[in-house]
Short mmCIF file of N, CA and C in Angstrom, two decimals:
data_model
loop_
_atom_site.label_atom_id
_atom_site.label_comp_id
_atom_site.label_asym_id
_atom_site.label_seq_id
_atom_site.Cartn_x
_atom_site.Cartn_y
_atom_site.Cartn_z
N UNK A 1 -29.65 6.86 4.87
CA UNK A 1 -28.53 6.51 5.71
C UNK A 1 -27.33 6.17 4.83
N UNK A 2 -25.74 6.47 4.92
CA UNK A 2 -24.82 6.57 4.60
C UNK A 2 -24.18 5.36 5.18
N UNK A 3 -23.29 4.25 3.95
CA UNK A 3 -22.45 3.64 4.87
C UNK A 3 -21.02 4.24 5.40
N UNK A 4 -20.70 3.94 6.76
CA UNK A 4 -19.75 3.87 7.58
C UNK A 4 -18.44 4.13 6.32
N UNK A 5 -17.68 4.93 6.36
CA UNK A 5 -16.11 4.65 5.61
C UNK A 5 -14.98 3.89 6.35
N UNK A 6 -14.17 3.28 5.65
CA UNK A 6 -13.54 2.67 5.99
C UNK A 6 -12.13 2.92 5.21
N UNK A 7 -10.63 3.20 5.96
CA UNK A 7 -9.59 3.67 5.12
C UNK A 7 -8.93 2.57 5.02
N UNK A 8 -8.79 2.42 3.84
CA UNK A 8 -8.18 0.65 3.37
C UNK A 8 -6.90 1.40 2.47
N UNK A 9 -5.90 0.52 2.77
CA UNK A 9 -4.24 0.86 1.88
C UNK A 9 -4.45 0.46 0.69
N UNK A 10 -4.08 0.37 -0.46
CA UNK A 10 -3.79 -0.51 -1.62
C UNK A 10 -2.76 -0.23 -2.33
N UNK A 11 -1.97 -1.15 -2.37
CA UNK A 11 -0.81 -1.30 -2.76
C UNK A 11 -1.05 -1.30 -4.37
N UNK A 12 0.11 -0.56 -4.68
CA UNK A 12 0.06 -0.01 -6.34
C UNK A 12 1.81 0.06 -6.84
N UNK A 13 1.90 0.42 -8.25
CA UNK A 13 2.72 0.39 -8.73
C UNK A 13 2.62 2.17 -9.19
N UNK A 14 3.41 2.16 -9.95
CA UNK A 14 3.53 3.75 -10.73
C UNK A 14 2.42 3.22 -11.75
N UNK A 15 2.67 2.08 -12.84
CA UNK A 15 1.73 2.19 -14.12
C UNK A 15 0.56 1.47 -13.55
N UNK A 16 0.41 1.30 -12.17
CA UNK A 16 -1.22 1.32 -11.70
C UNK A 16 -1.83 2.37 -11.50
N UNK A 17 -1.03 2.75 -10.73
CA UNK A 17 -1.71 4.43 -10.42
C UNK A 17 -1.89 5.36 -11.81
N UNK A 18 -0.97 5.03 -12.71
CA UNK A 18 -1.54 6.03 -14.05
C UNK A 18 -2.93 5.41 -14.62
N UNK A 19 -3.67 4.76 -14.38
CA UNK A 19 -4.58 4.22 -14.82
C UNK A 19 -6.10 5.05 -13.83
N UNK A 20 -5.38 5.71 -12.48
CA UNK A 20 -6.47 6.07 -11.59
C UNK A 20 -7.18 7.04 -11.95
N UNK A 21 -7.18 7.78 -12.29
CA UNK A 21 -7.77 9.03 -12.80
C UNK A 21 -8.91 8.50 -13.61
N UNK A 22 -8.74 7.49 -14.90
CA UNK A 22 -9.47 7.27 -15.30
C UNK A 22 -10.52 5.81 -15.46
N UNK A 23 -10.07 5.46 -14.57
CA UNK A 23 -10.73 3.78 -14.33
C UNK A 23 -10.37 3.11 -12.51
N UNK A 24 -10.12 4.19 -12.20
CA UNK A 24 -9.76 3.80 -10.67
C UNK A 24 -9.06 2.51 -10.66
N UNK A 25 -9.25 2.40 -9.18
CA UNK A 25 -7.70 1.15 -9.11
C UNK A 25 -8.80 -0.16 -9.34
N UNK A 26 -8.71 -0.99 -10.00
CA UNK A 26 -8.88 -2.37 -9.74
C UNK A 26 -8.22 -3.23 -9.50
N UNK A 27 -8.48 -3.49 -8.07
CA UNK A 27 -7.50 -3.95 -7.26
C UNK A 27 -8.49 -5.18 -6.11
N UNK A 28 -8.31 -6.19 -6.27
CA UNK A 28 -8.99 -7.20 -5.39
C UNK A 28 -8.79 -7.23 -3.62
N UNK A 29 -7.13 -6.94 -3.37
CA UNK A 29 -7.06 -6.75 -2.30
C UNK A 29 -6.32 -5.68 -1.46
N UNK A 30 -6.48 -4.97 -0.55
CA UNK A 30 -5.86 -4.32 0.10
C UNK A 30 -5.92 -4.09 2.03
N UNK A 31 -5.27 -3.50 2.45
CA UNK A 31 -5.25 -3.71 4.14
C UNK A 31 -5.73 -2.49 4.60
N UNK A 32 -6.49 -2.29 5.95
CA UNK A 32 -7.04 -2.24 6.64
C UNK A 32 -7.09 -2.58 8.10
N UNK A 33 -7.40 -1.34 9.01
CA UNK A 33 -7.71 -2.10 10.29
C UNK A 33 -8.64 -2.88 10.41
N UNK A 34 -8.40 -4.14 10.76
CA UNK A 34 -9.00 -5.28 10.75
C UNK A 34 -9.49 -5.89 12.33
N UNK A 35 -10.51 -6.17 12.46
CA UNK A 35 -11.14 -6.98 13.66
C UNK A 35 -9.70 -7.87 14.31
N UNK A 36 -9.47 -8.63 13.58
CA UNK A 36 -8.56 -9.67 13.39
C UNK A 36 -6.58 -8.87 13.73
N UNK A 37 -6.64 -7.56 13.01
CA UNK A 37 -5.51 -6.54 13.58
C UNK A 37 -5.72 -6.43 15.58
N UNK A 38 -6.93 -5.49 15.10
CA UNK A 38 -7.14 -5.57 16.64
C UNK A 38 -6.99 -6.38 17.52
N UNK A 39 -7.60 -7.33 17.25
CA UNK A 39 -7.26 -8.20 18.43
C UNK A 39 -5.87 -8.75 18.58
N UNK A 40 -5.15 -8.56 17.65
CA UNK A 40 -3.40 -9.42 17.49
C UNK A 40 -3.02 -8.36 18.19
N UNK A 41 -3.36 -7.11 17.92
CA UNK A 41 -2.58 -5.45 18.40
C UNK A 41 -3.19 -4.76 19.45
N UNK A 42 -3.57 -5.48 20.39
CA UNK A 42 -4.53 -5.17 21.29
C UNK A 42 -4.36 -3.75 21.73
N UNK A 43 -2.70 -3.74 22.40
CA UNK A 43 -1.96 -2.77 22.77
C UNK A 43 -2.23 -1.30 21.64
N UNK A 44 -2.19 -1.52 20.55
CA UNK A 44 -2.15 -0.41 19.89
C UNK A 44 -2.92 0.35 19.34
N UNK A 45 -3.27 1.75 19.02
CA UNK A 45 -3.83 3.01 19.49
C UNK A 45 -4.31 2.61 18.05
N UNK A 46 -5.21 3.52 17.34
CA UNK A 46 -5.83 3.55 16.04
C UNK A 46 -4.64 3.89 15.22
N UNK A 47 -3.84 4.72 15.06
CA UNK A 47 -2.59 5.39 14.35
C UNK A 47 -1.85 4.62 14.23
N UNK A 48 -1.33 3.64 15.70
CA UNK A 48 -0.54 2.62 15.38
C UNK A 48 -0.96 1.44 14.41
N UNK A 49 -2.31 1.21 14.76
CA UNK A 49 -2.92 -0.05 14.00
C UNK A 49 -3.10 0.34 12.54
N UNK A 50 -3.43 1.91 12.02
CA UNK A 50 -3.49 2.09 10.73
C UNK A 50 -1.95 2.10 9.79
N UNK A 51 -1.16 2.35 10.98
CA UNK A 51 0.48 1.88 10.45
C UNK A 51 0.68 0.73 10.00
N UNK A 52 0.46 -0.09 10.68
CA UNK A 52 0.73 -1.52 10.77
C UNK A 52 0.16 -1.63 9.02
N UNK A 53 -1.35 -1.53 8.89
CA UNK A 53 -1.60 -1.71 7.43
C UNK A 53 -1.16 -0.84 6.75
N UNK A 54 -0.79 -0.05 6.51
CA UNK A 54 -0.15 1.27 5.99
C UNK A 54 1.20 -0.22 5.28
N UNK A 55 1.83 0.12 6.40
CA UNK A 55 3.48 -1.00 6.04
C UNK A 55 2.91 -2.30 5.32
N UNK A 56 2.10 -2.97 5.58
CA UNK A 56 2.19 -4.09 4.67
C UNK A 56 1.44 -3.89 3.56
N UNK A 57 0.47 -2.61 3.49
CA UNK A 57 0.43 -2.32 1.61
C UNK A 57 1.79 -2.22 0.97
N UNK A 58 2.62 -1.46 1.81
CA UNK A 58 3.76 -1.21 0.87
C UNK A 58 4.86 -2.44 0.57
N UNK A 59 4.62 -3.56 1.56
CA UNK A 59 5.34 -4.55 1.40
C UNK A 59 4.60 -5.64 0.16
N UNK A 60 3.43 -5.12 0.25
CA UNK A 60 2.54 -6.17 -0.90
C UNK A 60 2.86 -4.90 -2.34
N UNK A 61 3.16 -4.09 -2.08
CA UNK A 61 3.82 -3.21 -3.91
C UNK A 61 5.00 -3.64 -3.88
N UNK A 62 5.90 -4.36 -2.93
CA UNK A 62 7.22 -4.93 -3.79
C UNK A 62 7.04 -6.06 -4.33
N UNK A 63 5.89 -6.97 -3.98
CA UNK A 63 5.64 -8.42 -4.81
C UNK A 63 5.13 -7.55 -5.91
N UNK A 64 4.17 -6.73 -5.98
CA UNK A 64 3.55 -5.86 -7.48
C UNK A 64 4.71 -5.74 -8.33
N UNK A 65 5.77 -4.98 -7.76
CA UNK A 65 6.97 -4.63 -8.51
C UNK A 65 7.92 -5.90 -8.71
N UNK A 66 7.69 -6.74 -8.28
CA UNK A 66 8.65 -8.12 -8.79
C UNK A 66 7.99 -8.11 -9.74
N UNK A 67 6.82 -8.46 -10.11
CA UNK A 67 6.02 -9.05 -11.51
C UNK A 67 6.01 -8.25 -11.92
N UNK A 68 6.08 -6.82 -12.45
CA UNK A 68 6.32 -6.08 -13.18
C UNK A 68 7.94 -5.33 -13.39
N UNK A 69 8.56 -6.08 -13.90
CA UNK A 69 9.85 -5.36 -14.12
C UNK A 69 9.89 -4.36 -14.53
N UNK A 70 9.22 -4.35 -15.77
CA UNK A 70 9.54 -2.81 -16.12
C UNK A 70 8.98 -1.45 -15.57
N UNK A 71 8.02 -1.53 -14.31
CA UNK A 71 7.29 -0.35 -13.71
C UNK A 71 8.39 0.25 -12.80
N UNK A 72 8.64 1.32 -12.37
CA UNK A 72 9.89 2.45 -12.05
C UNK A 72 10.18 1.97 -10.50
N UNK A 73 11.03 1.56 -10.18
CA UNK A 73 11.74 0.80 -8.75
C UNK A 73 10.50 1.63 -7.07
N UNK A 74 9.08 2.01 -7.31
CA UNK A 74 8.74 2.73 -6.23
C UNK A 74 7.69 2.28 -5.83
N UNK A 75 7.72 1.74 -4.36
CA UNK A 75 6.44 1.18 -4.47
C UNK A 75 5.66 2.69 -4.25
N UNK A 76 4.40 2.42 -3.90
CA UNK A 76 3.06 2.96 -3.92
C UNK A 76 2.00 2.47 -3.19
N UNK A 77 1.65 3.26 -2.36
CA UNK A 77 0.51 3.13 -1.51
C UNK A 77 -0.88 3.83 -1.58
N UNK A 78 -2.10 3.69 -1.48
CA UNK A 78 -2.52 4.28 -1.99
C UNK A 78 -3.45 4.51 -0.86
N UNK A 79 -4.31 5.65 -0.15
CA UNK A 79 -5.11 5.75 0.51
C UNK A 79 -6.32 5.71 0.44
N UNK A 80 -7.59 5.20 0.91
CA UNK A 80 -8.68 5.61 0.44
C UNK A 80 -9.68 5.28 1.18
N UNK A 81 -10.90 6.01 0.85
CA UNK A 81 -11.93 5.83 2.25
C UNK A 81 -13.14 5.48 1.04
N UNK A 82 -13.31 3.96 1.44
CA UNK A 82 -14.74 3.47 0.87
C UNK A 82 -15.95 2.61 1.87
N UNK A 83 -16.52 2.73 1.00
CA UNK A 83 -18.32 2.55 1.88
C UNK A 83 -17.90 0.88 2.51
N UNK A 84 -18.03 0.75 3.74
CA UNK A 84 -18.28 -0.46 4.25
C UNK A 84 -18.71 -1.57 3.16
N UNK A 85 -19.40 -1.23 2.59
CA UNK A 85 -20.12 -2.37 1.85
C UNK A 85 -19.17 -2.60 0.77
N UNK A 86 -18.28 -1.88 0.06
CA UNK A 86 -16.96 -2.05 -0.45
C UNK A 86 -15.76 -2.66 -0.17
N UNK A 87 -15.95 -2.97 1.29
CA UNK A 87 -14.44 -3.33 1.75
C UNK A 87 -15.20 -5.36 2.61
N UNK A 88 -14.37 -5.93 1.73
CA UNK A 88 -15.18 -7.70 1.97
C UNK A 88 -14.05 -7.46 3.37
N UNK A 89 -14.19 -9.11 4.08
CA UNK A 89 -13.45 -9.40 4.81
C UNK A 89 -12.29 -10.24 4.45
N UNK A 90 -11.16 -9.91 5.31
CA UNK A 90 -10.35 -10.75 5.05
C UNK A 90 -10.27 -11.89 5.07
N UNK A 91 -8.79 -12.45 5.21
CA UNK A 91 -8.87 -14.05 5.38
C UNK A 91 -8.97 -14.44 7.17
N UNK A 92 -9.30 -13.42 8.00
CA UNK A 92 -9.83 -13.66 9.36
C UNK A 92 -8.55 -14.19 10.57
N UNK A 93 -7.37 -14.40 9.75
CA UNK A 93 -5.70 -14.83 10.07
C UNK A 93 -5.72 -13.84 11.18
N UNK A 94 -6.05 -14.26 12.52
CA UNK A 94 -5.34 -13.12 13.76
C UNK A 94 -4.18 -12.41 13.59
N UNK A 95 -4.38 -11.07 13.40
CA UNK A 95 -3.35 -10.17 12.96
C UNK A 95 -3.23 -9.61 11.61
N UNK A 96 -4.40 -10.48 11.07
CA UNK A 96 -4.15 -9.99 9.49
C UNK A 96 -5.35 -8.90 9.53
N UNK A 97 -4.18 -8.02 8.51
CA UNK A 97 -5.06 -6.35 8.11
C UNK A 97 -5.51 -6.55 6.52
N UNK A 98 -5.41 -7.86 6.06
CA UNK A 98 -5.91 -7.97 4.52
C UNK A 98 -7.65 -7.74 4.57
N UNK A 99 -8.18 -7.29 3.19
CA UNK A 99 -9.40 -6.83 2.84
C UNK A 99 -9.57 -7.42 1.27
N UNK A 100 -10.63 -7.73 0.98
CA UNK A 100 -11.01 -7.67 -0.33
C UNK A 100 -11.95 -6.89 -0.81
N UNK A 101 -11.13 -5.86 -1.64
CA UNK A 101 -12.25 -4.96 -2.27
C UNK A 101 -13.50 -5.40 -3.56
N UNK A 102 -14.54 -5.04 -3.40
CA UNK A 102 -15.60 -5.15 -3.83
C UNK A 102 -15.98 -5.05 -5.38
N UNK A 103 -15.01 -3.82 -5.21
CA UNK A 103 -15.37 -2.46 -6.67
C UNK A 103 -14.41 -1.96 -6.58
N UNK A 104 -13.97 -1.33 -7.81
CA UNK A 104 -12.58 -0.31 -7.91
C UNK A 104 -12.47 0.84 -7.23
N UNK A 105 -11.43 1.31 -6.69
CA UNK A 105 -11.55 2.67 -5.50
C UNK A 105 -11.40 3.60 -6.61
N UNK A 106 -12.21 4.17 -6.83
CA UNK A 106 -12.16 5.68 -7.54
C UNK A 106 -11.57 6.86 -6.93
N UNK A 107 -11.28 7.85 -8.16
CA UNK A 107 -10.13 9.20 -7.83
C UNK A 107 -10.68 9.74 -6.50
N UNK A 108 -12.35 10.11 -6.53
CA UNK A 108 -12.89 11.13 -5.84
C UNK A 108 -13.04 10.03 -4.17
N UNK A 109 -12.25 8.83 -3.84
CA UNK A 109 -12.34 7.85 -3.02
C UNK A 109 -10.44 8.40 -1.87
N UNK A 110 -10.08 8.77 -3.00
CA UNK A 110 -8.56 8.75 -2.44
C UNK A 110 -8.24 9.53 -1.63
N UNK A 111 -7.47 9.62 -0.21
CA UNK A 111 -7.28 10.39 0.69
C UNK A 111 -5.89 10.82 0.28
N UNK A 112 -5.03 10.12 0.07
CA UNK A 112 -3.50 10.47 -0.27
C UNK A 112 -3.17 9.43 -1.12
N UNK A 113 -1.51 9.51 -1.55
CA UNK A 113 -0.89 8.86 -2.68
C UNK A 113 0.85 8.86 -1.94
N UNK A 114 1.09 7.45 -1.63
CA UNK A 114 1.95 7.60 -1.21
C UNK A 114 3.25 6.85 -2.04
N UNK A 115 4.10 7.53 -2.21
CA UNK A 115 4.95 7.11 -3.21
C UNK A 115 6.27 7.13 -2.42
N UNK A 116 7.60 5.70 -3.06
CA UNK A 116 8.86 6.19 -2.46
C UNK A 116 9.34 7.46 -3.53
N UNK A 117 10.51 8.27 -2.71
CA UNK A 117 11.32 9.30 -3.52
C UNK A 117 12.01 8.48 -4.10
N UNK A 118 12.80 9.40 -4.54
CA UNK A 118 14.13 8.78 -5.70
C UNK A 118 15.44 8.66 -5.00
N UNK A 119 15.54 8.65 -3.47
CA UNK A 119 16.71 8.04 -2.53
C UNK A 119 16.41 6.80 -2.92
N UNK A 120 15.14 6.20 -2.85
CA UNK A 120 14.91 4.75 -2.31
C UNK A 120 14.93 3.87 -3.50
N UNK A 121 14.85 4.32 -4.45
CA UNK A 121 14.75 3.64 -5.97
C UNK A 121 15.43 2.24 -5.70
N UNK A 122 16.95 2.43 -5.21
CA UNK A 122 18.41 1.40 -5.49
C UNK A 122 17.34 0.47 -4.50
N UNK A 123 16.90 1.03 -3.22
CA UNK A 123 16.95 -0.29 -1.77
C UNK A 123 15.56 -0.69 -2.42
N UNK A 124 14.93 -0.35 -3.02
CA UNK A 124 13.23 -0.74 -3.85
C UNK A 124 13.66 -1.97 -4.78
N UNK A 125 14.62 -1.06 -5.70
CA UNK A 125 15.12 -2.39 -6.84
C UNK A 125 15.42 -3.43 -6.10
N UNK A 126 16.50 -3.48 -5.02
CA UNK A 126 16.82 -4.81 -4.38
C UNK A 126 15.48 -5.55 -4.07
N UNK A 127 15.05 -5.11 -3.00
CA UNK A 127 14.42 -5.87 -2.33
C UNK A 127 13.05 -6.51 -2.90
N UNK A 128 12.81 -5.50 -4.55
CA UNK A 128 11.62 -6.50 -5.48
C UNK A 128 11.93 -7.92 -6.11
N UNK A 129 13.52 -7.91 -6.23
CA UNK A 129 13.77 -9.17 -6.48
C UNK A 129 14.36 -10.10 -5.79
N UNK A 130 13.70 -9.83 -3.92
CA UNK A 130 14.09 -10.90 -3.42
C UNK A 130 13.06 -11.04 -2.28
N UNK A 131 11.65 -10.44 -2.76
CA UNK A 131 10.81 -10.48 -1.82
C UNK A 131 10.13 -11.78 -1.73
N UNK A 132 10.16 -12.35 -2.47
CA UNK A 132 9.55 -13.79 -2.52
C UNK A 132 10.30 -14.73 -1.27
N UNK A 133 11.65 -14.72 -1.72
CA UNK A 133 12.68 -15.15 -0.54
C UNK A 133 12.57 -14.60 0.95
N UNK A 134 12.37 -13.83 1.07
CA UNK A 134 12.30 -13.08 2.09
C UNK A 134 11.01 -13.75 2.81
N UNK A 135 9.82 -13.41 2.00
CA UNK A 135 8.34 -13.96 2.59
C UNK A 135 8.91 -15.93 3.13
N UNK A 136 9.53 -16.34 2.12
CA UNK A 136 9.45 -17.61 2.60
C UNK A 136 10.98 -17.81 3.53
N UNK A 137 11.31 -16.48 4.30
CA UNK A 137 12.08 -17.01 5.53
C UNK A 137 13.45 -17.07 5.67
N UNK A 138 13.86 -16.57 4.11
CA UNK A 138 15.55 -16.15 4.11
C UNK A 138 15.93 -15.02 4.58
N UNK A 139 16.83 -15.30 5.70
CA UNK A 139 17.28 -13.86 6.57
C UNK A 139 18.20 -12.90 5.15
N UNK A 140 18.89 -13.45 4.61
CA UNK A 140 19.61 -12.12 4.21
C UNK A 140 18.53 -11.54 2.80
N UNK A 141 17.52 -12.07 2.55
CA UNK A 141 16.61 -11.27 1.52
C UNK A 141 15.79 -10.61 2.45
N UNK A 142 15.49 -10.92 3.84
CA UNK A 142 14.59 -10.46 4.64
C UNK A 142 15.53 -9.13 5.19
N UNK A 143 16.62 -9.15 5.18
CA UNK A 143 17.40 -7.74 5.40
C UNK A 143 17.76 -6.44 4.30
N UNK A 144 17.86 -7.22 3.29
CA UNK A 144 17.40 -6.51 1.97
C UNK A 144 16.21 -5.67 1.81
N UNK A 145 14.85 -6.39 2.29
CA UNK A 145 13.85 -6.04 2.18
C UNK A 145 13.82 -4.69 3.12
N UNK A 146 14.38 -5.14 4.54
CA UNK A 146 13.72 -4.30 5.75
C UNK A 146 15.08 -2.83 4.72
N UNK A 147 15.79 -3.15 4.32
CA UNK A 147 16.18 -1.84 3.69
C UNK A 147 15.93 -1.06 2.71
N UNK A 148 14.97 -1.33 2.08
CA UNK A 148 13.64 -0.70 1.55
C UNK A 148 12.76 -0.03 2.59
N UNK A 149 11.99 -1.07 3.69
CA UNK A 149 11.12 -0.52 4.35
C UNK A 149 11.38 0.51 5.34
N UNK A 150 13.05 0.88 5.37
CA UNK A 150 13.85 1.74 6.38
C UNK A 150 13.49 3.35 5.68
N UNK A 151 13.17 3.46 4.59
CA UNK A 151 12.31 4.81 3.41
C UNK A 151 11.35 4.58 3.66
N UNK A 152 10.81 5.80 4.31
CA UNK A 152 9.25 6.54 4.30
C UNK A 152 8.66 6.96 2.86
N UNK A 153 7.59 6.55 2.99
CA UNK A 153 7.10 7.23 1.30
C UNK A 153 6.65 8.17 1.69
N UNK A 154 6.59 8.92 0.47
CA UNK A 154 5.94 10.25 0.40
C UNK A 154 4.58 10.71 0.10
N UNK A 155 4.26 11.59 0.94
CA UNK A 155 2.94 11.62 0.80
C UNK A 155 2.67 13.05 -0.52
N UNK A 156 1.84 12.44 -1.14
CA UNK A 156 0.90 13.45 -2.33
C UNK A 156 -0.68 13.68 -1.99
N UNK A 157 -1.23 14.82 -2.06
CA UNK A 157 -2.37 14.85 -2.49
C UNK A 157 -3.21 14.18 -3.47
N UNK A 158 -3.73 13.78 -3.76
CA UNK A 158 -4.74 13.54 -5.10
C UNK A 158 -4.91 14.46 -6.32
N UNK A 159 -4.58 15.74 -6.10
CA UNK A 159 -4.32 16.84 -7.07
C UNK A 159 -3.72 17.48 -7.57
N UNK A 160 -2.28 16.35 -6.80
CA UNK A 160 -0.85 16.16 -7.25
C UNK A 160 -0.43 14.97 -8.33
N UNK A 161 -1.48 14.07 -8.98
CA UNK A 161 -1.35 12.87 -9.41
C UNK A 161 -0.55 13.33 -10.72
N UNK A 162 -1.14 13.95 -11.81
CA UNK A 162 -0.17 14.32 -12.72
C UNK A 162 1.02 14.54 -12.48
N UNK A 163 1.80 15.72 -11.68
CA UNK A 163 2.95 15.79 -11.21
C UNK A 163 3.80 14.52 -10.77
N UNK A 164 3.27 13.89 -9.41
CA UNK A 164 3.60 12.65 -9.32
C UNK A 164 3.96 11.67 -10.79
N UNK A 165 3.09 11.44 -11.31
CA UNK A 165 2.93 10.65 -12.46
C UNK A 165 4.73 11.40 -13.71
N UNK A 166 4.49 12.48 -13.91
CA UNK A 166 5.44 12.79 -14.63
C UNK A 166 7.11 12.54 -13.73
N UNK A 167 6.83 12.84 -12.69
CA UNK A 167 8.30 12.77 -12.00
C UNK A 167 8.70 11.12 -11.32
N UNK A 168 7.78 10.62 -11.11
CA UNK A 168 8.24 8.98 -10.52
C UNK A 168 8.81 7.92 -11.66
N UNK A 169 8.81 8.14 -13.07
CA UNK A 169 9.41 7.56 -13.84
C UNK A 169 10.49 7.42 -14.05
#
């Protein structure tokens, strides 16, 4: 018997993701439709609810990208489908899509690679150095931010990672 998969986000940087290929992501936490989603999102369809975590991986790669200054202004999302027994529970917060991963998500784990383009670089730079502010409730860093999150990232294959990797710098 096979465990159940489960598609969990994880929020990444550019010089995280160059590390995937060969040591997968080690990464403690990432989001997920969550028991705890569901029930906050009652209303919403599976697509919507995998959005919902979709957006706050990418809002947890601009705290990544605050602490790393020097990694390239984009966040990164990362897709991936691992074994139930891989994906812990969250902190159980009604509405929260957080997960704690188990084990590192490996290459042959990844569904997509989602990266911002190079429009979004400038509204990325802002809003990494004022996401802290923002989380704790300042409207004009919290408008900063949502102008970052107003860029769709882009989606890559997994067999696009080199490419990716050479051009997001």
């Amino acid at each position: 018997m096979t465990d159940d998969l489960v598609r969990v986000y994880v929020p990444a940087t550019v010089p995280i993701l160059a590390r995937l290929r060969e040591q997968g992501l080690s990464v403690e936490r990432a989001h997920a439709v969550t028991p705890a989603l569901r029930e906050w999102y009652a209303e919403g369809d599976e697509e919507e609810l995998e959005y919902v975590a979709f957006t706050r991986a990418a809002q947890d790669a601009l705290q990544l990208l605050r602490a790393d200054p020097d990694a390239p202004r984009r966040r990164v999302v990362v897709s991936a489908d691992l074994p139930a027994a891989a994906v812990g529970r969250g902190d159980g917060e009604l509405g929260s899509s957080a997960v704690e991963l188990t084990r590192p998500v490996p290459i042959d784990a990844v569904a997509a690679i989602h990266v911002d383009g190079s429009e979004a670089v400038e509204d990325v730079a802002a809003a990494a150095e004022v996401v802290a502010e923002a989380l704790a409730g300042d409207p004009d860093a919290q408008f900063t931010v949502d102008g970052a999150e107003d860029h769709e990232l882009e989606w890559y294959d997994v067999t696009e990672l080199e490419l990716l990797l050479r051009t997001a710098t």
